[in-house]
Tab-separated table of C-alpha atoms in Angstrom:
chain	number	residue	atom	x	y	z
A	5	UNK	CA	-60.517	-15.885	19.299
A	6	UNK	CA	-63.358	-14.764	17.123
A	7	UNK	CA	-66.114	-12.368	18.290
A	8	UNK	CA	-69.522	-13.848	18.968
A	9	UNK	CA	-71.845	-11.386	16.930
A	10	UNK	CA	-75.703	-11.590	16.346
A	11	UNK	CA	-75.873	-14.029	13.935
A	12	UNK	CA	-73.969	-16.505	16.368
A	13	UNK	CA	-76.478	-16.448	18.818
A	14	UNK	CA	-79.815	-16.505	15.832
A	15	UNK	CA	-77.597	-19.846	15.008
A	16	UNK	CA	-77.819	-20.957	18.661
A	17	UNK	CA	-81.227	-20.571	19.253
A	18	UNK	CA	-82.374	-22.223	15.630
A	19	UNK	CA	-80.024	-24.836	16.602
A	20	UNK	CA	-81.504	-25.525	19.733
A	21	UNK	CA	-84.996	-25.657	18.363
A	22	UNK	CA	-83.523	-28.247	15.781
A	23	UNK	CA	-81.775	-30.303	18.099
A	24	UNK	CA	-85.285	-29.922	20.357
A	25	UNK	CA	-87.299	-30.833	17.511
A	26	UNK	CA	-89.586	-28.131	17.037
A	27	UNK	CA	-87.926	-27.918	13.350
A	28	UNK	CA	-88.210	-31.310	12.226
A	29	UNK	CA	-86.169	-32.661	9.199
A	30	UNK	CA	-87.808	-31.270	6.258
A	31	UNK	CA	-89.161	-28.421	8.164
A	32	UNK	CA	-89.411	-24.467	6.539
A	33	UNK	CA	-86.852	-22.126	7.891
A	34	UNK	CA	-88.244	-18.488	7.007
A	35	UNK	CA	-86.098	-15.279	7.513
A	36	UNK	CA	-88.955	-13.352	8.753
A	37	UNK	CA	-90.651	-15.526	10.681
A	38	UNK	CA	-87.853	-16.789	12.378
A	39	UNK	CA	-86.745	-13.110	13.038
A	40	UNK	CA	-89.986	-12.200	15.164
A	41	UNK	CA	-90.062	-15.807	17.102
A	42	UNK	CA	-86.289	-15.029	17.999
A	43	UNK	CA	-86.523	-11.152	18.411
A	44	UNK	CA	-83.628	-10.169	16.157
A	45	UNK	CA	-83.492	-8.948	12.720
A	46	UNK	CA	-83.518	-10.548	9.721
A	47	UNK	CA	-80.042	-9.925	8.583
A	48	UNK	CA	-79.118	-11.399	12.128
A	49	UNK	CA	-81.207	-14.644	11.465
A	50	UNK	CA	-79.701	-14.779	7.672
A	51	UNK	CA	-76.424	-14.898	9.086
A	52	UNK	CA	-77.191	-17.351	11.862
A	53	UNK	CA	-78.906	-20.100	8.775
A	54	UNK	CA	-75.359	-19.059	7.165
A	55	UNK	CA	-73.723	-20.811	10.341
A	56	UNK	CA	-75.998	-23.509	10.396
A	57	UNK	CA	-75.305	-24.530	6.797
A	58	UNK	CA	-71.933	-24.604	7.004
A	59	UNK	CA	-72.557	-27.062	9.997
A	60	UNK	CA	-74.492	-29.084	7.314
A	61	UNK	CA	-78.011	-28.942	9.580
A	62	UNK	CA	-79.808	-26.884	6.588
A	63	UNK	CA	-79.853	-26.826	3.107
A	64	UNK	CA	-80.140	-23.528	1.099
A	65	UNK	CA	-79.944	-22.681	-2.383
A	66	UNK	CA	-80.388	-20.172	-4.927
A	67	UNK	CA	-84.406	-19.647	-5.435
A	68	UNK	CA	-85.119	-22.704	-3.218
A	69	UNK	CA	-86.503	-22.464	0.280
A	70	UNK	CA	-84.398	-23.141	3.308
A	71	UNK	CA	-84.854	-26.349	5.185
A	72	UNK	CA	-83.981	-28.799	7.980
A	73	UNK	CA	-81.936	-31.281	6.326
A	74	UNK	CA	-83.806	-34.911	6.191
A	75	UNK	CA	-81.790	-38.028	7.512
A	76	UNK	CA	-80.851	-40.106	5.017
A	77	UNK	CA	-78.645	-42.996	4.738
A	78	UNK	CA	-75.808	-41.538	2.775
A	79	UNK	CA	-75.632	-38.656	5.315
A	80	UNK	CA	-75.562	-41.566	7.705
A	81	UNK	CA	-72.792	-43.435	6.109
A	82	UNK	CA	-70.936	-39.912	4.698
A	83	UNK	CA	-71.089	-38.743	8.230
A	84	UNK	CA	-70.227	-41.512	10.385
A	85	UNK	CA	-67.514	-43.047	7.988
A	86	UNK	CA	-65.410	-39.493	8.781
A	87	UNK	CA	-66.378	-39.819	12.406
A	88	UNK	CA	-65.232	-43.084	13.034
A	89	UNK	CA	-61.939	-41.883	11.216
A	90	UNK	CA	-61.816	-38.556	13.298
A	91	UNK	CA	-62.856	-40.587	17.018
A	92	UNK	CA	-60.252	-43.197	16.287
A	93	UNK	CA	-57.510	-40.830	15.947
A	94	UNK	CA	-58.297	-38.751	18.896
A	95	UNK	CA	-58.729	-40.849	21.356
A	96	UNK	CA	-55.538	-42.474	19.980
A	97	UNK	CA	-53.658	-39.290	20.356
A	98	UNK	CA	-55.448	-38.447	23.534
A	99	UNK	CA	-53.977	-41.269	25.303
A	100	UNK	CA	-50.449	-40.185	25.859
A	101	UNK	CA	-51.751	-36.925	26.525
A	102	UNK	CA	-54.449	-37.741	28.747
A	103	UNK	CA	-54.001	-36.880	33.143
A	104	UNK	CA	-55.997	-37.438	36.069
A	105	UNK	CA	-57.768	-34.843	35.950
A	106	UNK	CA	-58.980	-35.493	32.471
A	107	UNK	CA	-59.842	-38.698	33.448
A	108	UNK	CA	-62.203	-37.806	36.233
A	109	UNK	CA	-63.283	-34.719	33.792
A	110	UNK	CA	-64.662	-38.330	31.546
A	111	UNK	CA	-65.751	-40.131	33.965
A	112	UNK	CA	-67.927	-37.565	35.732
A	113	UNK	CA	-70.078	-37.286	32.464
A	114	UNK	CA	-69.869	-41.538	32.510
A	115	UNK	CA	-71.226	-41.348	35.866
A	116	UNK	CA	-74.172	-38.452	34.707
A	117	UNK	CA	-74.928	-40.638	31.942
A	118	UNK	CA	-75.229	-43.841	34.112
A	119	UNK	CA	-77.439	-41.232	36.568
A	120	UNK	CA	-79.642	-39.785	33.469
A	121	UNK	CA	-80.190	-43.909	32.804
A	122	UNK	CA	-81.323	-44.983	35.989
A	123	UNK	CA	-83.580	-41.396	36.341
A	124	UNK	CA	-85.139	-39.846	33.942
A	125	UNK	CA	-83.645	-41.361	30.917
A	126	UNK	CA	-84.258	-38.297	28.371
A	127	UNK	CA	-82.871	-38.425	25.672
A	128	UNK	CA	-81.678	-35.382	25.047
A	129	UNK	CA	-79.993	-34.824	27.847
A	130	UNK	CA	-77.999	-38.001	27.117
A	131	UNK	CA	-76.892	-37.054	24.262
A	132	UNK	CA	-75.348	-34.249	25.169
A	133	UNK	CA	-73.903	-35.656	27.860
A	134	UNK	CA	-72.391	-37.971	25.046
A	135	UNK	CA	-71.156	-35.191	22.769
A	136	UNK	CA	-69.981	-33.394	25.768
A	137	UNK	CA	-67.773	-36.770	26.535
A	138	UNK	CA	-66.681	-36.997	23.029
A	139	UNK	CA	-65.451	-32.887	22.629
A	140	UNK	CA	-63.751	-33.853	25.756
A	141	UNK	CA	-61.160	-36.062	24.331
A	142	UNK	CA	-60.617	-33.670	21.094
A	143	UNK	CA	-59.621	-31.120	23.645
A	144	UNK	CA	-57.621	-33.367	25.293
A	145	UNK	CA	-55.772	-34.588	21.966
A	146	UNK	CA	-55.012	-30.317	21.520
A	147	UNK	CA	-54.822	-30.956	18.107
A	148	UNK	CA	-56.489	-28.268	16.349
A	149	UNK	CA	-56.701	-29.262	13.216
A	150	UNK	CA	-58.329	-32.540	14.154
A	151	UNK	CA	-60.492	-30.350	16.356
A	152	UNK	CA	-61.511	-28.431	13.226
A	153	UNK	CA	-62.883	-30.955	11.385
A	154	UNK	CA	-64.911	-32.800	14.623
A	155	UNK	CA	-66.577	-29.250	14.445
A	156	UNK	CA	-67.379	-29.460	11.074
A	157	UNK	CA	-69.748	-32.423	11.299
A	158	UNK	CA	-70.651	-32.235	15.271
A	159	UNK	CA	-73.847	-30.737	14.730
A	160	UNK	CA	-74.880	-33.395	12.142
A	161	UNK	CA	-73.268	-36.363	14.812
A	162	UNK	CA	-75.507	-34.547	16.885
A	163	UNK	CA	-78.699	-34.227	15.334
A	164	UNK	CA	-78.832	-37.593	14.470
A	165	UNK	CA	-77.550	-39.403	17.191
A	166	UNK	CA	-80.967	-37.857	18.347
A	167	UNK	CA	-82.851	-39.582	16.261
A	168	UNK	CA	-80.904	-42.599	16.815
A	169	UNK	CA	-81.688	-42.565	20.343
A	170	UNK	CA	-85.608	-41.609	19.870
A	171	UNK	CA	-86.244	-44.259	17.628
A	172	UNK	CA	-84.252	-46.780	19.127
A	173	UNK	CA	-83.787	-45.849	22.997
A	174	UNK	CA	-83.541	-49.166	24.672
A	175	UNK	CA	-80.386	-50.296	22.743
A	176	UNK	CA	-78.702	-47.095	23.050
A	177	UNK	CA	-79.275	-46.693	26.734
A	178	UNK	CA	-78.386	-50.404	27.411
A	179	UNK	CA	-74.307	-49.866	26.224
A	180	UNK	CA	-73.860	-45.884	26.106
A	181	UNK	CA	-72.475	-46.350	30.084
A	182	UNK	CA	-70.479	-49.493	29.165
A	183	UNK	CA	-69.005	-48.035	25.932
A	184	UNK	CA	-68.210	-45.252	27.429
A	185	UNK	CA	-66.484	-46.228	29.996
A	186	UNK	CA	-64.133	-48.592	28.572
A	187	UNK	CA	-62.875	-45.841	26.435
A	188	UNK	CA	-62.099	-43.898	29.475
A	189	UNK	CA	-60.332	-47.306	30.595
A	190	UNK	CA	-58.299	-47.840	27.563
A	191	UNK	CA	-57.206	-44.197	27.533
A	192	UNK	CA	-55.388	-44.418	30.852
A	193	UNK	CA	-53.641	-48.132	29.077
A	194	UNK	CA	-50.464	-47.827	26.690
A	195	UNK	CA	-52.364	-49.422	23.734
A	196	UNK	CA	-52.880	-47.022	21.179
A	197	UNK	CA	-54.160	-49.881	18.661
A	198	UNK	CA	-57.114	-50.708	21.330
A	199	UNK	CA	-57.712	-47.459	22.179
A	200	UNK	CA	-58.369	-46.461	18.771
A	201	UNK	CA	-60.058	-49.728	17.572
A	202	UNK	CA	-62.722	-49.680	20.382
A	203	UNK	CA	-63.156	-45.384	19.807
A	204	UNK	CA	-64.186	-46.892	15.900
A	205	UNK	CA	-66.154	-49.293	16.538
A	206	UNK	CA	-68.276	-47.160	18.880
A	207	UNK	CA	-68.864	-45.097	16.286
A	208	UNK	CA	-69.572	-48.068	13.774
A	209	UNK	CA	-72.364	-49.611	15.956
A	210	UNK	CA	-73.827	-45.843	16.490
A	211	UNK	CA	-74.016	-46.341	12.443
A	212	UNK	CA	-75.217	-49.293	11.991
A	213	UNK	CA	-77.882	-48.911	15.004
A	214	UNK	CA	-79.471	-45.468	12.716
A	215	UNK	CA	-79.453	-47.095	9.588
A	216	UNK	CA	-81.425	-49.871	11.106
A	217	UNK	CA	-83.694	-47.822	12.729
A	218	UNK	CA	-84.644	-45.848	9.468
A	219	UNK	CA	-88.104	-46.374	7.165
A	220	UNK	CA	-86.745	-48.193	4.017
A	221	UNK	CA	-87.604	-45.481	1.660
A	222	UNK	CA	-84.836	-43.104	2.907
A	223	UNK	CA	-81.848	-46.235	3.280
């Protein structure tokens, strides 16, 4: 397993302020300034935005200043095309795979979500509940190449299935706890078609509910 170093956790902590919102999309991401909010140095903080842009959350470029990336719809249909691809397969492969202890592993974070609903109904919290839910059944699948490339775009699923859920909360929180928890039902089944179908289209409504919620000038 690799080493955590410094630049790991610089990547954590801009993440979390991402994720958080106190760097909107669009916002300025400064070396120096980020190195005196987060009390590390600056070769730690250029080595965390190193992270993060290989995650896709910034962009960077030769003589042009660092940013939050903005939302737009072809990162919304580039992004959630592969998901739906990468979702559909593990859950599919997850199924033969998949125990009891697994399945009360899922439906404990079903059950926080359906809690988180009825309470406070932040959205934040929600959606890492529902990332949480989703790594869960790449780790079940223990296929690490599939693994690899849900890593690749999680923190872009993530970020924007926050703005997904700010902008449009009500529809979101009305079927996360159902969808959810027919994909734990279908993964103790024997259907690998359903399973897989169902683990899509979740994905495909999550797509279609973002691009819907976006101003016209960035569809």
């Amino acid at each position: 397993m690799k080493r955590r170093g410094l630049g790991d956790d610089a990547a954590d902590l801009v993440r979390e302020a991402i994720f958080d919102g106190r760097f909107p999309p669009g916002a300025p991401l400064r070396e120096i300034e980020l190195a005196e909010q987060l009390g590390v140095s600056r070769g730690s903080v250029r080595d965390g935005l190193a992270v993060l842009a290989r995650e896709g959350l910034i962009r960077t470029g030769w003589h042009q200043p660092t940013t939050v990336i903005e939302i737009a719809s072809e990162d919304v249909e580039e992004v959630y095309a592969l998901r739906e691809a990468l979702d559909g397969l593990a859950a599919r492969t997850a199924q033969p795979r998949i125990g009891d202890s697994e399945v009360s592993q899922l439906l404990d974070l079903v059950d926080e979500m359906a809690a988180e609903v009825d309470g406070r109904g932040d959205a934040t919290a929600l959606v890492h509940l529902d990332i949480t839910f989703h790594d869960t059944i790449y780790a079940i699948a223990a296929n690490q190449r599939l693994t690899s490339a849900w890593q690749a775009v999680r923190s872009q699923v993530h970020l924007f299935q926050l703005r997904r859920v700010r902008d449009g909360y009500l529809p979101y929180r009305d079927g996360v706890v159902r969808e959810h928890r027919e994909i734990v039902e279908l993964l103790q089944g024997a259907d690998q078609r359903a399973v897989e179908e169902v683990a899509r289209e979740h994905v495909a409504a999550a797509r279609r509910s973002l691009l819907a919620s976006l101003p016209p000038t960035v569809r």
